[in-house]
């Protein structure tokens, strides 16, 4: 029987890369997406897969739409990537974040339990759950200490995934993914904000780049590598939880240095600190230990930080140049 997957959050960064991976593997891919008044499918178009996705309109806060989506797709695998995923906004919209990123996951698990309990489920958990870190390098056994409404919502979703697995024997896995970036990253996240800013400064459209805490450190990988790990988790005989990371940590400052240097500029001349981008509570440093994923899934991050920076800066230079030509042409 051919495989079919339903992806919530298919229009997001990871949803787009995962959809492409599954299409390449011969899956029938159903994109579960809310109706929005503006177009949200630009990533699917950039990857050239928009017309290959079967759209099911729905929202993870609406259990009935999930039930219908799982019935209609008869999905053998469900990937729950939908979230209000921007940590910064989660203090402004804590309840919405809880409803979408926390209860939304419970709705997905419940819909699968009601309609097709044999369906395998992937939950998009996060290194933000480690927050105020309790070990120098974080793995599946490190205690959690979330530091934002987003982290707290995701921790609820994580434990619901574990509980549905243990209570009902469902094949539900939680991928604890550390930060992963790409040219398809949302512009509000720091890496893309930097690479877009570099392109605009280089092309003379912007004089400076305003950022918050440059000393924060993250374990940054490439999203294209990370969606492979999601798929691998659902191919295992037993469902489980896995940390997915590069194992390296880098400061925002160093990321800026690399990105500006890529176009021959010195970040110190252009980056300005703006306290508006500080957060009420900060996650100072994250560094994963992905040994279990290496041993059990055979997964390793393949893309180096330098390759990632180069890929993102080049993509933004091309995008911004195209926009400039569009305006003058
Ligand atoms: P993203 O680009 O922000 O995508 C989030 C997706 O969720 C979008 O397609 C969004 O659609 C959709 N969505 C939002 N609210 C929804 C709702 N109520 N019902 C259905 N869909 C909804 O996030 P990402 O970077 O791809 O991350 C994917 C998942 O992994 C998220 O759950 C995120 O929290 C988690 N995660 C990400 C990282 C990372 O570094 N990228 C690390 C760990 C975990 P609209 O655009 O239409 O709102
Ligand atoms: N966004 C942003 N904008 N972050 C800034 C800025 C700025 O101008 N200046 C400094 N930073 C710092 C933030 O304070 C944070 O410490 C770090 O850069 C990374 O911020 P983001 O890129 O917004 O990502 P995040 O780590 O908060 O969250 C991302 O990774 C999580 C996994 O750990 C998101 O993708 C989450 O959805 C994901 O779960």
GROMACS .gro file of N, CA and C in nm, residues 11-95:
model
  255
   11UNK      N    1   0.289   2.495   0.533
   11UNK     CA    2   0.337   2.617   0.466
   11UNK      C    3   0.456   2.680   0.540
   12UNK      N    4   0.496   2.623   0.652
   12UNK     CA    5   0.610   2.676   0.727
   12UNK      C    6   0.742   2.625   0.669
   13UNK      N    7   0.851   2.669   0.730
   13UNK     CA    8   0.984   2.628   0.681
   13UNK      C    9   0.998   2.476   0.676
   14UNK      N   10   0.972   2.410   0.790
   14UNK     CA   11   0.994   2.266   0.797
   14UNK      C   12   0.891   2.191   0.713
   15UNK      N   13   0.766   2.242   0.716
   15UNK     CA   14   0.659   2.177   0.641
   15UNK      C   15   0.695   2.167   0.493
   16UNK      N   16   0.753   2.273   0.440
   16UNK     CA   17   0.787   2.275   0.297
   16UNK      C   18   0.898   2.173   0.267
   17UNK      N   19   1.004   2.173   0.348
   17UNK     CA   20   1.112   2.076   0.323
   17UNK      C   21   1.066   1.932   0.344
   18UNK      N   22   0.983   1.912   0.448
   18UNK     CA   23   0.935   1.776   0.474
   18UNK      C   24   0.845   1.729   0.360
   19UNK      N   25   0.758   1.818   0.312
   19UNK     CA   26   0.668   1.780   0.201
   19UNK      C   27   0.751   1.738   0.080
   20UNK      N   28   0.856   1.813   0.051
   20UNK     CA   29   0.940   1.777  -0.064
   20UNK      C   30   1.006   1.641  -0.043
   21UNK      N   31   1.056   1.618   0.077
   21UNK     CA   32   1.121   1.489   0.108
   21UNK      C   33   1.024   1.373   0.086
   22UNK      N   34   0.902   1.389   0.140
   22UNK     CA   35   0.804   1.280   0.131
   22UNK      C   36   0.756   1.260  -0.013
   23UNK      N   37   0.739   1.369  -0.087
   23UNK     CA   38   0.700   1.355  -0.229
   23UNK      C   39   0.809   1.279  -0.305
   24UNK      N   40   0.934   1.313  -0.275
   24UNK     CA   41   1.047   1.244  -0.341
   24UNK      C   42   1.047   1.095  -0.308
   25UNK      N   43   0.994   1.061  -0.191
   25UNK     CA   44   0.989   0.919  -0.151
   25UNK      C   45   0.864   0.849  -0.203
   26UNK      N   46   0.780   0.922  -0.276
   26UNK     CA   47   0.661   0.861  -0.336
   26UNK      C   48   0.536   0.869  -0.250
   27UNK      N   49   0.541   0.947  -0.142
   27UNK     CA   50   0.422   0.961  -0.057
   27UNK      C   51   0.318   1.048  -0.128
   28UNK      N   52   0.192   1.022  -0.089
   28UNK     CA   53   0.086   1.117  -0.119
   28UNK      C   54   0.087   1.215  -0.002
   29UNK      N   55   0.100   1.345  -0.030
   29UNK     CA   56   0.116   1.442   0.078
   29UNK      C   57  -0.006   1.534   0.089
   30UNK      N   58  -0.067   1.533   0.207
   30UNK     CA   59  -0.181   1.620   0.235
   30UNK      C   60  -0.133   1.736   0.322
   31UNK      N   61  -0.156   1.856   0.277
   31UNK     CA   62  -0.118   1.975   0.354
   31UNK      C   63  -0.239   2.027   0.428
   32UNK      N   64  -0.231   2.020   0.562
   32UNK     CA   65  -0.342   2.065   0.646
   32UNK      C   66  -0.314   2.210   0.680
   33UNK      N   67  -0.393   2.301   0.628
   33UNK     CA   68  -0.361   2.443   0.648
   33UNK      C   69  -0.484   2.529   0.672
   34UNK      N   70  -0.468   2.629   0.760
   34UNK     CA   71  -0.580   2.719   0.785
   34UNK      C   72  -0.606   2.807   0.662
   35UNK      N   73  -0.730   2.845   0.642
   35UNK     CA   74  -0.756   2.943   0.537
   35UNK      C   75  -0.709   3.078   0.588
   36UNK      N   76  -0.626   3.145   0.510
   36UNK     CA   77  -0.581   3.280   0.547
   36UNK      C   78  -0.626   3.377   0.439
   37UNK      N   79  -0.635   3.505   0.473
   37UNK     CA   80  -0.680   3.602   0.373
   37UNK      C   81  -0.568   3.638   0.276
   38UNK      N   82  -0.441   3.608   0.317
   38UNK     CA   83  -0.331   3.635   0.224
   38UNK      C   84  -0.266   3.501   0.188
   39UNK      N   85  -0.189   3.503   0.081
   39UNK     CA   86  -0.125   3.381   0.032
   39UNK      C   87  -0.011   3.339   0.125
   40UNK      N   88  -0.008   3.213   0.166
   40UNK     CA   89   0.098   3.167   0.257
   40UNK      C   90   0.184   3.056   0.195
   41UNK      N   91   0.167   3.032   0.065
   41UNK     CA   92   0.232   2.914   0.006
   41UNK      C   93   0.364   2.944  -0.067
   42UNK      N   94   0.427   3.059  -0.036
   42UNK     CA   95   0.548   3.096  -0.111
   42UNK      C   96   0.660   2.993  -0.098
   43UNK      N   97   0.669   2.928   0.018
   43UNK     CA   98   0.779   2.830   0.034
   43UNK      C   99   0.756   2.707  -0.056
   44UNK      N  100   0.628   2.666  -0.064
   44UNK     CA  101   0.596   2.549  -0.148
   44UNK      C  102   0.625   2.582  -0.294
   45UNK      N  103   0.600   2.707  -0.329
   45UNK     CA  104   0.630   2.748  -0.468
   45UNK      C  105   0.780   2.752  -0.491
   46UNK      N  106   0.855   2.806  -0.393
   46UNK     CA  107   1.002   2.813  -0.411
   46UNK      C  108   1.061   2.675  -0.432
   47UNK      N  109   1.002   2.574  -0.368
   47UNK     CA  110   1.053   2.437  -0.385
   47UNK      C  111   0.989   2.367  -0.506
   48UNK      N  112   0.896   2.436  -0.570
   48UNK     CA  113   0.833   2.380  -0.692
   48UNK      C  114   0.739   2.263  -0.664
   49UNK      N  115   0.676   2.263  -0.544
   49UNK     CA  116   0.592   2.148  -0.508
   49UNK      C  117   0.446   2.187  -0.478
   50UNK      N  118   0.413   2.314  -0.497
   50UNK     CA  119   0.279   2.360  -0.456
   50UNK      C  120   0.168   2.274  -0.517
   51UNK      N  121   0.180   2.243  -0.647
   51UNK     CA  122   0.070   2.172  -0.714
   51UNK      C  123   0.068   2.022  -0.680
   52UNK      N  124   0.173   1.974  -0.613
   52UNK     CA  125   0.177   1.830  -0.579
   52UNK      C  126   0.114   1.801  -0.443
   53UNK      N  127   0.078   1.907  -0.370
   53UNK     CA  128   0.025   1.889  -0.234
   53UNK      C  129  -0.127   1.893  -0.239
   54UNK      N  130  -0.189   1.798  -0.172
   54UNK     CA  131  -0.336   1.800  -0.166
   54UNK      C  132  -0.377   1.878  -0.041
   55UNK      N  133  -0.445   1.988  -0.066
   55UNK     CA  134  -0.476   2.080   0.044
   55UNK      C  135  -0.602   2.037   0.118
   56UNK      N  136  -0.590   2.035   0.252
   56UNK     CA  137  -0.708   2.015   0.337
   56UNK      C  138  -0.713   2.136   0.429
   57UNK      N  139  -0.820   2.215   0.419
   57UNK     CA  140  -0.829   2.332   0.505
   57UNK      C  141  -0.871   2.292   0.646
   58UNK      N  142  -0.800   2.344   0.743
   58UNK     CA  143  -0.832   2.314   0.882
   58UNK      C  144  -0.736   2.386   0.974
   59UNK      N  145  -0.761   2.372   1.103
   59UNK     CA  146  -0.682   2.445   1.202
   59UNK      C  147  -0.660   2.350   1.320
   60UNK      N  148  -0.542   2.349   1.375
   60UNK     CA  149  -0.517   2.252   1.484
   60UNK      C  150  -0.593   2.285   1.611
   61UNK      N  151  -0.648   2.406   1.620
   61UNK     CA  152  -0.730   2.437   1.738
   61UNK      C  153  -0.874   2.388   1.719
   62UNK      N  154  -0.903   2.332   1.601
   62UNK     CA  155  -1.038   2.287   1.569
   62UNK      C  156  -1.034   2.134   1.551
   63UNK      N  157  -1.071   2.063   1.658
   63UNK     CA  158  -1.062   1.916   1.656
   63UNK      C  159  -1.142   1.856   1.541
   64UNK      N  160  -1.260   1.915   1.512
   64UNK     CA  161  -1.344   1.855   1.408
   64UNK      C  162  -1.274   1.861   1.272
   65UNK      N  163  -1.200   1.970   1.246
   65UNK     CA  164  -1.131   1.978   1.117
   65UNK      C  165  -1.017   1.874   1.110
   66UNK      N  166  -0.955   1.847   1.223
   66UNK     CA  167  -0.850   1.743   1.224
   66UNK      C  168  -0.910   1.605   1.201
   67UNK      N  169  -1.023   1.580   1.266
   67UNK     CA  170  -1.089   1.451   1.248
   67UNK      C  171  -1.121   1.430   1.101
   68UNK      N  172  -1.179   1.534   1.039
   68UNK     CA  173  -1.214   1.522   0.897
   68UNK      C  174  -1.089   1.507   0.810
   69UNK      N  175  -0.984   1.579   0.847
   69UNK     CA  176  -0.860   1.572   0.768
   69UNK      C  177  -0.799   1.433   0.772
   70UNK      N  178  -0.803   1.371   0.888
   70UNK     CA  179  -0.743   1.237   0.900
   70UNK      C  180  -0.832   1.133   0.831
   71UNK      N  181  -0.963   1.154   0.841
   71UNK     CA  182  -1.054   1.064   0.767
   71UNK      C  183  -1.032   1.077   0.617
   72UNK      N  184  -1.031   1.199   0.568
   72UNK     CA  185  -1.023   1.222   0.423
   72UNK      C  186  -0.891   1.174   0.365
   73UNK      N  187  -0.782   1.191   0.440
   73UNK     CA  188  -0.650   1.155   0.386
   73UNK      C  189  -0.617   1.008   0.409
   74UNK      N  190  -0.679   0.946   0.510
   74UNK     CA  191  -0.640   0.812   0.553
   74UNK      C  192  -0.488   0.805   0.569
   75UNK      N  193  -0.434   0.911   0.629
   75UNK     CA  194  -0.288   0.921   0.640
   75UNK      C  195  -0.229   0.809   0.725
   76UNK      N  196  -0.117   0.754   0.677
   76UNK     CA  197  -0.047   0.653   0.756
   76UNK      C  198   0.052   0.720   0.852
   77UNK      N  199   0.086   0.847   0.819
   77UNK     CA  200   0.176   0.923   0.906
   77UNK      C  201   0.122   1.065   0.919
   78UNK      N  202   0.123   1.117   1.041
   78UNK     CA  203   0.084   1.256   1.063
   78UNK      C  204   0.203   1.329   1.126
   79UNK      N  205   0.241   1.440   1.066
   79UNK     CA  206   0.350   1.523   1.119
   79UNK      C  207   0.288   1.651   1.171
   80UNK      N  208   0.293   1.672   1.303
   80UNK     CA  209   0.233   1.793   1.359
   80UNK      C  210   0.339   1.902   1.374
   81UNK      N  211   0.347   1.986   1.273
   81UNK     CA  212   0.445   2.096   1.272
   81UNK      C  213   0.379   2.231   1.298
   82UNK      N  214   0.247   2.234   1.304
   82UNK     CA  215   0.177   2.362   1.323
   82UNK      C  216   0.211   2.421   1.459
   83UNK      N  217   0.238   2.550   1.460
   83UNK     CA  218   0.265   2.617   1.587
   83UNK      C  219   0.265   2.768   1.568
   84UNK      N  220   0.244   2.838   1.678
   84UNK     CA  221   0.287   2.978   1.686
   84UNK      C  222   0.430   2.961   1.732
   85UNK      N  223   0.525   2.971   1.639
   85UNK     CA  224   0.660   2.922   1.667
   85UNK      C  225   0.760   3.032   1.702
   86UNK      N  226   0.716   3.156   1.702
   86UNK     CA  227   0.809   3.265   1.731
   86UNK      C  228   0.809   3.294   1.882
   87UNK      N  229   0.921   3.264   1.945
   87UNK     CA  230   0.933   3.277   2.091
   87UNK      C  231   0.899   3.420   2.135
   88UNK      N  232   0.952   3.518   2.062
   88UNK     CA  233   0.931   3.658   2.097
   88UNK      C  234   0.783   3.693   2.107
   89UNK      N  235   0.703   3.645   2.015
   89UNK     CA  236   0.559   3.678   2.015
   89UNK      C  237   0.484   3.604   2.125
   90UNK      N  238   0.545   3.501   2.181
   90UNK     CA  239   0.469   3.418   2.275
   90UNK      C  240   0.441   3.492   2.406
   91UNK      N  241   0.518   3.599   2.435
   91UNK     CA  242   0.485   3.679   2.555
   91UNK      C  243   0.370   3.775   2.526
   92UNK      N  244   0.354   3.812   2.398
   92UNK     CA  245   0.243   3.902   2.360
   92UNK      C  246   0.114   3.824   2.342
   93UNK      N  247   0.126   3.698   2.304
   93UNK     CA  248   0.008   3.615   2.277
   93UNK      C  249   0.022   3.481   2.348
   94UNK      N  250   0.030   3.485   2.482
   94UNK     CA  251   0.058   3.360   2.555
   94UNK      C  252  -0.056   3.258   2.544
   95UNK      N  253  -0.179   3.306   2.541
   95UNK     CA  254  -0.291   3.211   2.540
   95UNK      C  255  -0.307   3.149   2.402
   0.00000   0.00000   0.00000
